Coordinates of C-alpha atoms in Angstrom, one line a residue:
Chain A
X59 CA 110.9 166.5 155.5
X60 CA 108.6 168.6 158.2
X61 CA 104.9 168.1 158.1
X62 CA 102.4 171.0 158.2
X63 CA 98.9 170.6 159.5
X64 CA 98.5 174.4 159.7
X65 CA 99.4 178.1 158.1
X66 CA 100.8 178.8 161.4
X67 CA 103.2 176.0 161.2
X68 CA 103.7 176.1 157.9
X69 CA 105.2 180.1 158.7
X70 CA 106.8 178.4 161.7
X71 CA 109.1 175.9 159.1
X72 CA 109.7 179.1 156.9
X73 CA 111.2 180.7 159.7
X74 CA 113.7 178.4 160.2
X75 CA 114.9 179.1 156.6
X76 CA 114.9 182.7 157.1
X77 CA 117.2 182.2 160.1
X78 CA 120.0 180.5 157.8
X79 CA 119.7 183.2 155.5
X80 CA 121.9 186.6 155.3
X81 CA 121.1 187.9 151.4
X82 CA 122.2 187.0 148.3
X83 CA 120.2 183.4 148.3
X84 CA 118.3 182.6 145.4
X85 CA 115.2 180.3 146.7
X86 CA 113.0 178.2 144.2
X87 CA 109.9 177.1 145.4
X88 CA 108.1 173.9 143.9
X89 CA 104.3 173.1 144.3
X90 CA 101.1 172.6 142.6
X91 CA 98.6 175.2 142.7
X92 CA 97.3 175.6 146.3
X93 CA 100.1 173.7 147.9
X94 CA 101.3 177.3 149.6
X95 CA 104.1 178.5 148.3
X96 CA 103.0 181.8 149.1
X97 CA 102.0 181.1 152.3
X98 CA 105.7 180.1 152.6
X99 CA 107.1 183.2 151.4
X100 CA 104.3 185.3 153.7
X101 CA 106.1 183.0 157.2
X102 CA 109.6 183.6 155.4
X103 CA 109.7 187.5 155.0
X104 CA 107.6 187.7 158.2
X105 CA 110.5 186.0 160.1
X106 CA 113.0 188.1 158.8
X107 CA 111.6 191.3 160.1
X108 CA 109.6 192.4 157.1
X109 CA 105.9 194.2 157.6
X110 CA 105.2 193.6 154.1
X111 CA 102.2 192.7 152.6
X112 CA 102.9 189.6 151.0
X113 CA 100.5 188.0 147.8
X114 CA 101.0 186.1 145.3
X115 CA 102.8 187.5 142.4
X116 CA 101.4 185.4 139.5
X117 CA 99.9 188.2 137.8
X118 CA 102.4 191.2 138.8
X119 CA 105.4 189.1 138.5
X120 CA 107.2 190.0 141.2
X121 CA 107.0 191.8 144.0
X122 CA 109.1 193.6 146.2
X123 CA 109.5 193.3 150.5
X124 CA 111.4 196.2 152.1
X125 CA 113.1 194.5 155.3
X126 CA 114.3 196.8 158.1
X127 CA 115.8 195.8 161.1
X128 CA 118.0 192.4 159.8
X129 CA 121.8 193.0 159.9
X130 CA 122.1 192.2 156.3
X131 CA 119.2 191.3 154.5
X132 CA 117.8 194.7 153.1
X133 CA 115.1 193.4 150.5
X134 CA 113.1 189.9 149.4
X135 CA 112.4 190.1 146.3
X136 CA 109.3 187.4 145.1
X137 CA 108.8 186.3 141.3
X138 CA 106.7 183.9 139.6
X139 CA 107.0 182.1 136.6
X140 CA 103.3 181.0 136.7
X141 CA 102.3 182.6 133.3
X142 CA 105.7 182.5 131.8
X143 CA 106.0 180.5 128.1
X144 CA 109.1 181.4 126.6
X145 CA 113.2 181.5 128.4
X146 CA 113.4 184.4 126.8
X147 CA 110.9 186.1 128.2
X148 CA 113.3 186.2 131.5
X149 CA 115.7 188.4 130.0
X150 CA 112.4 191.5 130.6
X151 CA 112.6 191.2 134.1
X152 CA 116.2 191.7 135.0
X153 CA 116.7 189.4 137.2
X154 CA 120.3 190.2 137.1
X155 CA 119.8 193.1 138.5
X156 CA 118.1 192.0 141.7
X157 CA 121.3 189.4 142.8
X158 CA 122.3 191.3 145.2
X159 CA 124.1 190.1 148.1
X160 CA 121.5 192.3 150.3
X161 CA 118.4 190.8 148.9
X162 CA 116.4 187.3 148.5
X163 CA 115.4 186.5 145.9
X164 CA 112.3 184.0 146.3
X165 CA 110.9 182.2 142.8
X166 CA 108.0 180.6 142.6
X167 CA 106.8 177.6 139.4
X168 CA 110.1 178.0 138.5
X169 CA 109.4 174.7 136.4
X170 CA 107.1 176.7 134.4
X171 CA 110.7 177.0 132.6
X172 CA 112.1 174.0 132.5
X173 CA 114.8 174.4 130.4
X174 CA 116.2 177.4 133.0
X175 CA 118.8 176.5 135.0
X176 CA 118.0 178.7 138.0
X177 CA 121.4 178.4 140.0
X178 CA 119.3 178.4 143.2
X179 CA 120.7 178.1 146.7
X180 CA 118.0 176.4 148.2
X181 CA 115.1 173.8 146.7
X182 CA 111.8 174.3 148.5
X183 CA 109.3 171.2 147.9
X184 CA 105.9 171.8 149.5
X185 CA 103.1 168.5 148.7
X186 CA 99.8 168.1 149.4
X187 CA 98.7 165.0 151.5
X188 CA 95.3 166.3 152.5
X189 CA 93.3 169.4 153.0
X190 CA 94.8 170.3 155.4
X191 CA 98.7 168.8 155.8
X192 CA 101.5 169.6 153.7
X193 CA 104.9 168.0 153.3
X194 CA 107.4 170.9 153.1
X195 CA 111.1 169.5 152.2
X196 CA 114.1 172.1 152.1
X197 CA 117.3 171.3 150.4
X198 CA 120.3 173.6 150.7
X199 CA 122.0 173.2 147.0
X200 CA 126.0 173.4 147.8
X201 CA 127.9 175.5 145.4
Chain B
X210 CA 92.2 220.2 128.1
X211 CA 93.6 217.5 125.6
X212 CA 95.6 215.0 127.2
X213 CA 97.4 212.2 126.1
X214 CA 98.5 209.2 128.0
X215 CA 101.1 206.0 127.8
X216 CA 100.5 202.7 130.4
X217 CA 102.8 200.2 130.5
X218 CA 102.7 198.7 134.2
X219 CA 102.4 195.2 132.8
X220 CA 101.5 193.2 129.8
X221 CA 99.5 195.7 128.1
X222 CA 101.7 198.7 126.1
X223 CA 98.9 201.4 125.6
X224 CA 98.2 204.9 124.4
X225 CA 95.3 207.1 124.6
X226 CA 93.9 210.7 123.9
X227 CA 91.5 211.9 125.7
X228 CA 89.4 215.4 126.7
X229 CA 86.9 216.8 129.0
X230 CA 83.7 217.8 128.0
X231 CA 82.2 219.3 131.4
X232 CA 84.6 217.2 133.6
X233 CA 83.5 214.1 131.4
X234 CA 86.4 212.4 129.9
X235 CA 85.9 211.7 125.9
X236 CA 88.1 209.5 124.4
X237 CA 89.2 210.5 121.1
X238 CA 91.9 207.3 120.7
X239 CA 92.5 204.4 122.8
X240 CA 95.1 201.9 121.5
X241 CA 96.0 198.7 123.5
X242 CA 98.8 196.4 122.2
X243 CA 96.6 193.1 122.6
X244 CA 93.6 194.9 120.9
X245 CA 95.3 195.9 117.3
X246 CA 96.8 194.4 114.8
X247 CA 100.2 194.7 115.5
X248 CA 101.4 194.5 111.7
X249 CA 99.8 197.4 110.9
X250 CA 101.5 199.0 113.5
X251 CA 105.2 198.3 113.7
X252 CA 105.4 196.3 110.0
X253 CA 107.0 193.3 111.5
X254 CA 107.6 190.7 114.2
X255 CA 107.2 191.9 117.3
X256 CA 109.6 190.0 120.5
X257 CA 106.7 188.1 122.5
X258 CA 108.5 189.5 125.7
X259 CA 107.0 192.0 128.6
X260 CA 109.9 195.0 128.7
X261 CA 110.9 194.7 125.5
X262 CA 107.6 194.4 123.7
X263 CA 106.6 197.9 125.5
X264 CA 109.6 199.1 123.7
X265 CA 109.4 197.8 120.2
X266 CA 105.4 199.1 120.4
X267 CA 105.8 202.2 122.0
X268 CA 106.4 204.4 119.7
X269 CA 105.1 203.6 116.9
X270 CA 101.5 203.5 118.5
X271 CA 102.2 206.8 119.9
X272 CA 102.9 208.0 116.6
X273 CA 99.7 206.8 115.8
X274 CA 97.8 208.8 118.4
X275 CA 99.7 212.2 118.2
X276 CA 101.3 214.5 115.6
X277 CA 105.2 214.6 115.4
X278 CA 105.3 217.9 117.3
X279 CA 102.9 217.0 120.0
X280 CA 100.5 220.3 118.4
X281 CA 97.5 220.1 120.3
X282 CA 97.8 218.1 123.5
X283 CA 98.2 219.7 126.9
X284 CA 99.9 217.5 129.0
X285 CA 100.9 214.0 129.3
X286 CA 99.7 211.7 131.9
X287 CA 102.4 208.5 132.1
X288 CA 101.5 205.3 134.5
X289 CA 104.6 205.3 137.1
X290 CA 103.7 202.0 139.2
X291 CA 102.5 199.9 140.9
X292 CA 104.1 197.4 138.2
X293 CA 106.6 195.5 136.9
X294 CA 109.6 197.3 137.2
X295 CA 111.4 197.0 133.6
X296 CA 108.2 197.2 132.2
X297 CA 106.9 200.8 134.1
X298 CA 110.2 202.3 133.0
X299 CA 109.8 202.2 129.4
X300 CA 106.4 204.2 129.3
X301 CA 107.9 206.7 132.4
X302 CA 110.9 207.5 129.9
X303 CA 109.2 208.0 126.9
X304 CA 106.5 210.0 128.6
X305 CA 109.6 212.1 130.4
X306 CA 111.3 212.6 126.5
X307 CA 108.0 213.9 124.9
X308 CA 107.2 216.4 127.8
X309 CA 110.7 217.7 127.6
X310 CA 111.0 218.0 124.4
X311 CA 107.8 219.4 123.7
X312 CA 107.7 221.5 126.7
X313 CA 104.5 220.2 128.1
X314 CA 103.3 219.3 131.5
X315 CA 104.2 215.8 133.0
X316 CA 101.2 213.8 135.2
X317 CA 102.2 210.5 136.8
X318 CA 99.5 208.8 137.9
X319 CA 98.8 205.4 139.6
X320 CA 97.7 202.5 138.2
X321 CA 95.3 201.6 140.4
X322 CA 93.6 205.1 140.5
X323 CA 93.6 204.7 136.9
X324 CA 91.2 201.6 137.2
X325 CA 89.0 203.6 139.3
X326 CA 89.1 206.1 136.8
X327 CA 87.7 204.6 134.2
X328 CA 84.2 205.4 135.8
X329 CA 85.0 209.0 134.8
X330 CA 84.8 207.7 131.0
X331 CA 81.9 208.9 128.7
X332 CA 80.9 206.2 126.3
X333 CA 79.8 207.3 123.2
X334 CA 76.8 205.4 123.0
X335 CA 75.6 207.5 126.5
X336 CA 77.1 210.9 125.1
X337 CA 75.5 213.9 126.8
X338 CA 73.7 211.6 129.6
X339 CA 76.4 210.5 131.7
X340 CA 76.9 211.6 135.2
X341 CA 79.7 211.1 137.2
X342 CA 80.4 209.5 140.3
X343 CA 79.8 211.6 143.9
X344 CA 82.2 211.9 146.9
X345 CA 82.7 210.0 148.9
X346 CA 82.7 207.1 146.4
X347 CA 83.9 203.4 147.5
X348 CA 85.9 202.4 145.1
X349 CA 85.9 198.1 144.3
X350 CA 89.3 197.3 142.2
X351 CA 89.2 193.6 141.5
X352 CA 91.8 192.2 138.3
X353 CA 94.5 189.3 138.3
X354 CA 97.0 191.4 140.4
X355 CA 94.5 193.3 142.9
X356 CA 91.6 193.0 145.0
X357 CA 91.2 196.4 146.9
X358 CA 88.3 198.2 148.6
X359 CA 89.3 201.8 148.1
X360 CA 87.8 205.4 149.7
X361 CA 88.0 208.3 147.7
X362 CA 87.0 211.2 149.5
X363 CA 87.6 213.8 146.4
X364 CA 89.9 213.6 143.5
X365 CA 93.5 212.7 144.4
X366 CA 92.4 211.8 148.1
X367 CA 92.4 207.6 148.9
X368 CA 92.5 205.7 151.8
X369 CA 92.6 201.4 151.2
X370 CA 90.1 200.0 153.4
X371 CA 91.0 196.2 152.2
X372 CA 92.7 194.4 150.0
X373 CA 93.7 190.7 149.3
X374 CA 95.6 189.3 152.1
X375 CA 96.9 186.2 149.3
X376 CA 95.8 185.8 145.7
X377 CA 93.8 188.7 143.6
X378 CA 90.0 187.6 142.9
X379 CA 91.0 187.5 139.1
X380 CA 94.0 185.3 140.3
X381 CA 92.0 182.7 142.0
X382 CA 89.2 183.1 138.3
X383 CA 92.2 182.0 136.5
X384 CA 93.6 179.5 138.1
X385 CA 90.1 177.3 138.8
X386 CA 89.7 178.1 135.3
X387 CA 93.4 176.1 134.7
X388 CA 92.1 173.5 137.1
X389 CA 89.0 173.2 134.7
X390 CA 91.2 173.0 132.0
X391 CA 90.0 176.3 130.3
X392 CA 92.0 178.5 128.2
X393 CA 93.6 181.7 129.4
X394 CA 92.1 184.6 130.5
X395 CA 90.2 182.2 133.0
X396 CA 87.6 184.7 134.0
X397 CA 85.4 185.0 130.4
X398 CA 85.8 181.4 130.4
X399 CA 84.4 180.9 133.8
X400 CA 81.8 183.3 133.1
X401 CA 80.6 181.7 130.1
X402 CA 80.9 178.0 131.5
X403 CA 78.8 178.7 135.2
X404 CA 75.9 180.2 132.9
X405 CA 75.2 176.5 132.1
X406 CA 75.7 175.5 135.6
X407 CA 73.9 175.0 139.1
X408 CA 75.8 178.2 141.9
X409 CA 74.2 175.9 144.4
X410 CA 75.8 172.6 143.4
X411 CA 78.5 172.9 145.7
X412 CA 79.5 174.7 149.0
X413 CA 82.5 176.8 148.4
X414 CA 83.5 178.9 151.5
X415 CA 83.1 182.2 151.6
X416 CA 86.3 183.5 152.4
X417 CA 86.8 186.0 155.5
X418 CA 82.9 186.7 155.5
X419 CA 83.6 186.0 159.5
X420 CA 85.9 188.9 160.1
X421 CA 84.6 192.1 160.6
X422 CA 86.5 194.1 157.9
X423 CA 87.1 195.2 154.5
X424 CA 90.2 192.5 153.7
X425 CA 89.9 189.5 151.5
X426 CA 91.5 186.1 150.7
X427 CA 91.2 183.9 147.8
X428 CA 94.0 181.1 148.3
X429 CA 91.4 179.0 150.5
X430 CA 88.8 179.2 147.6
X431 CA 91.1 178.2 145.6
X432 CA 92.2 175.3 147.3
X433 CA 88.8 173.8 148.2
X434 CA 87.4 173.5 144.2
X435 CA 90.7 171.8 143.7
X436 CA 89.9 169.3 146.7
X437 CA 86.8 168.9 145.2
X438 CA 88.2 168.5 141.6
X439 CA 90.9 165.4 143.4
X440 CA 87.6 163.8 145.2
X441 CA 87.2 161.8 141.4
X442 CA 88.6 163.4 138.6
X443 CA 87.3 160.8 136.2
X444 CA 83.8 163.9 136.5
X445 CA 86.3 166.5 135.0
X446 CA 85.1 164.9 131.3
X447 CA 81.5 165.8 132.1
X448 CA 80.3 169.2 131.0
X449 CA 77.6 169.4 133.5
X450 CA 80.2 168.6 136.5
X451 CA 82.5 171.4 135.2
X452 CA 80.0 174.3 134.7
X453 CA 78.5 173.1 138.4
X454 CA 82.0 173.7 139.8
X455 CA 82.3 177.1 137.6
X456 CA 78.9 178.6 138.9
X457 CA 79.8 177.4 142.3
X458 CA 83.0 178.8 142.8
X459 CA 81.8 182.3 140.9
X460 CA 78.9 182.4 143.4
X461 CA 81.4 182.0 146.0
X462 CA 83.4 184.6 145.0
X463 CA 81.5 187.2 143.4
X464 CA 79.4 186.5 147.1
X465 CA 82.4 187.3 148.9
X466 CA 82.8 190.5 146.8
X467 CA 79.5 192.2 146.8
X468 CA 79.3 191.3 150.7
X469 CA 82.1 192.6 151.9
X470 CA 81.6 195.7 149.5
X471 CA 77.9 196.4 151.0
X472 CA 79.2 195.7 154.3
X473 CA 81.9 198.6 154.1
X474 CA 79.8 201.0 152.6
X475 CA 77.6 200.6 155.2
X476 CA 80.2 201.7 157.2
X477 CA 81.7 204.2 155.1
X478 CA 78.1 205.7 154.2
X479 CA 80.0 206.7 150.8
X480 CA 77.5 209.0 147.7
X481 CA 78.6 206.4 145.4
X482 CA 80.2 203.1 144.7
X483 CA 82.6 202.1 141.7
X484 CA 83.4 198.9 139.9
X485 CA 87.6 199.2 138.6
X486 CA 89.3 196.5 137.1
X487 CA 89.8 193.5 134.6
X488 CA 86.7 191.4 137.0
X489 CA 85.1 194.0 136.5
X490 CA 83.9 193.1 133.1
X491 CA 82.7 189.5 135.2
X492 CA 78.6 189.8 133.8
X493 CA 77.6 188.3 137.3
X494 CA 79.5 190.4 139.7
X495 CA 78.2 193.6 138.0
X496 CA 74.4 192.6 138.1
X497 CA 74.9 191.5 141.8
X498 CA 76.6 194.5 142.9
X499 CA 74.2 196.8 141.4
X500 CA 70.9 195.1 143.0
X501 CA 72.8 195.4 145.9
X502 CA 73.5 199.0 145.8
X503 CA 70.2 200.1 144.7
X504 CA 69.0 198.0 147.7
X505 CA 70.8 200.4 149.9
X506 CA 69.9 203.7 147.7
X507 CA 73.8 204.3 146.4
X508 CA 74.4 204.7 143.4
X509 CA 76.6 202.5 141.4
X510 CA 79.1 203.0 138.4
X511 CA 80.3 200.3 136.2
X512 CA 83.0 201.3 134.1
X513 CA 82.8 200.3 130.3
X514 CA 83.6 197.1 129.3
X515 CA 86.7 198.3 126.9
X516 CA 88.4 200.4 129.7
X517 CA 87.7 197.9 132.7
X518 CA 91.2 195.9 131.5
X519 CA 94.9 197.4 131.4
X520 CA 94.5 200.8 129.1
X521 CA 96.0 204.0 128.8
X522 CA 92.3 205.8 128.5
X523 CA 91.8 205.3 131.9
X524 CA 95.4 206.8 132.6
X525 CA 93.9 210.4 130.8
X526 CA 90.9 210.0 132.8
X527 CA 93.1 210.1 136.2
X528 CA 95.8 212.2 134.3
X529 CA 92.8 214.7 133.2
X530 CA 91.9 215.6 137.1
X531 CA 95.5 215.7 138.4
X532 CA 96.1 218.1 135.4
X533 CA 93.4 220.4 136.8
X534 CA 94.9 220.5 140.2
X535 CA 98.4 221.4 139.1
X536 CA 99.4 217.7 139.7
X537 CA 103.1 218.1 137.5
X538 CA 106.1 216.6 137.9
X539 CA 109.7 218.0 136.6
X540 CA 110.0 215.7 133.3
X541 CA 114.1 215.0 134.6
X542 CA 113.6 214.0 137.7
X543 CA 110.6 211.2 137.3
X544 CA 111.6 207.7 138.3
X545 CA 108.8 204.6 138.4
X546 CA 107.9 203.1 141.4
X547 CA 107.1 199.9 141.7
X548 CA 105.6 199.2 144.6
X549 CA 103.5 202.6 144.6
X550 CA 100.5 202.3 147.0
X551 CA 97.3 204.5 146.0

């Protein structure tokens, strides 16, 4: 478990992520509201290279980051299950079609859903202990 | 010109027609999925799912708006991002059938400049007495998914001055409203609740008033009423605490808003300045705004409340003015994009 105090070390933990990653991960990302997931996501696409203008997809879904410049990571891909009700309601979005073994695919309130079994390849906890600090815990799921 | 346009970018399936009168747009139907009884529609049980409830409604609503042969419309005006990717693609191809098969001319328009739009959009009750916005207008889009400050030098010509650098302004309304244990769509909710409420009960920051440009964020808002909410959440039972914390945190925001709005246009100098988006049907935002602009002498458009969320009339009203500057696209070769920027 790392401890954040800050956004810029919060970006700083993400970027350790990013440097395990070479595409084709599937990362679920587990907070309450304001904990910073996408403040995670915004130091984790940053570190890979990507310009993109990273915000929180609750009400557009998902979004999608153009990376240029990283050997084999082309795209991050960043959903959110926020306003989701229904499993079924997955099958709109495709998902399927964004597993790609150039892309990451980054989901956040995945446990909007519980009963989905998201086959993810890493489990990204983020707490609050105060205004300002945040426990961030990263689990690499084996296969 | 007789237009008629299909939006499907992300919840909302909708179809409108729509013509000028004098570079006015008049709506002659406006159909939004939410907004109808969906019965009398399609006749039966419609999938509660984004894509494929676009494509179960599609065409029966646009059979509702339009003759079988498409007599009597112009062109077709089709929402082709940003959005939702599955979601954009249904309206794009059924827009891209109906132009080639009917032989009529193809408009994509974006969503966003659809929002600003809207301002174009004669209400009936105002018929013959509307004016429309002047260039250079600064455009305000504020809704769950966007919070831009837009420059529109003439039709077809924007430049983003700002946006959201984390959550959407109507994001961060719904969310609090979650926290406050409203139902969904937070913003009416706040809205209704801070009316009881003291705007002064609490200080909420302002967020990014410090920095000298047109961007926002909304995360940090966010996060602070939910500090305040942990402090002792045994208050969350009294009315009075919750409509304090709703009046509070719209002061904060709609604040934010209308100063960093002002603050641009002093900048920009722009003839007019436009309200777009789902927020902008928030009662407190629009008063503040427009004291504010008549303060500084520029005039200020609020788009009707019925065409401030997700519509397709908004699309014609966009659709109408790219029509008039030869604004087609080959009906084979149009492909969504989500990510579009304005």
């Amino acid at each position: 478990m790392r401890i954040s105090h800050s956004l810029e070390e919060s970006h700083a933990i993400a970027a350790v992520l990013a440097k395990q990653l070479v595409g084709g991960e599937r990362i679920i990302l587990i907070g309450d509201l304001g904990a910073g997931k996408t403040t995670f996501t915004q130091g984790l696409v940053a570190a890979l290279g990507s310009t993109a203008r990273v915000k929180s997809p609750t009400f557009t879904v998902m979004n999608e980051y153009p990376v240029t410049g990283h050997p084999t990571i082309h795209r991050v891909v960043h959903c959110d299950m926020y306003r989701f009700t229904a499993p079924e309601e997955l099958r709109a979005l495709e998902l399927e079609e964004y597993q790609s073994p150039d892309t990451v695919l980054i989901i956040e309130w995945p446990d909007a859903l519980p009963t989905v079994d998201w086959h993810p390849t890493h489990i990204v906890r983020i707490g609050h202990i105060d205004e300002h600090s945040r426990s961030i815990v990263i689990e690499e799921v084996g296969e | 010109m007789r237009i008629l346009a299909i939006e499907t970018s992300c919840d909302e399936t909708a179809v409108a027609v729509a013509h000028d009168i004098d570079d006015v747009i008049q709506i002659e139907t406006s159909l939004v999925r939410s907004q109808i009884d969906i019965h009398t529609v399609y006749g039966g049980v419609v999938p509660e799912v984004g894509a494929r409830q676009h494509l179960e409604m599609i065409m029966p609503m646009i059979a509702r708006a339009v003759r079988p042969d498409g007599a009597g419309i112009d062109a077709i005006a089709v929402t082709a991002g940003p959005g939702l990717a599955p979601a954009l693609r249904v309206g794009v191809e059924v827009a891209k059938t109906l132009a080639w098969t009917w032989g009529k001319p193809l408009v994509p328009v974006c969503h966003l400049e659809g929002h600003i739009y809207a301002n174009w959009i004669g209400d009936e009750k105002t018929l013959g007495t509307v004016t429309i916005p002047a260039f250079p207008i600064l455009a305000l889009i504020v809704s769950g998914g966007h919070t831009e400050l837009v420059l529109m030098r003439d039709h077809g010509q924007f430049e983003r001055l700002g946006e959201t650098l984390d959550d959407a302004a109507g994001e961060a309304f719904d969310k609090v409203a979650r926290m406050l244990g409203l139902p969904y769509p937070g913003g009416p909710a706040i809205d209704a609740l801070a009316l009881k409420g003291n705007p002064h009960a609490f200080a909420f920051p302002r967020p990014m008033l410090n920095r000298d440009d047109a961007m926002f964020s909304f995360s940090g808002l966010k996060t602070a009423v939910l500090y305040e909410l942990r402090k002792d959440d045994t208050r969350l039972t009294d009315e009075g605490f919750r409509a304090d914390i709703a009046a509070s945190f719209q002061e904060a925001i709609v604040e934010t808003l209308v100063e960093k709005t002002m603050r641009t246009a002093g900048k920009c100098a722009p003839k007019s300045i436009v309200l777009a988006g789902g927020v902008a049907a928030n009662a407190l935002l629009r008063n503040r705004l427009t004291v504010a602009a008549e303060h500084r002498g520029i005039p200020m458009f609020l788009p009707p409340f019925r065409y401030s969320l997700d519509n397709a009339a908004m699309i014609a009203a966009a659709g109408y003015y790219r029509a008039q500057h030869g604004d087609f696209t080959d009906p084979l070769t149009l492909v969504a994009h989500p990510n579009q920027d304005i």
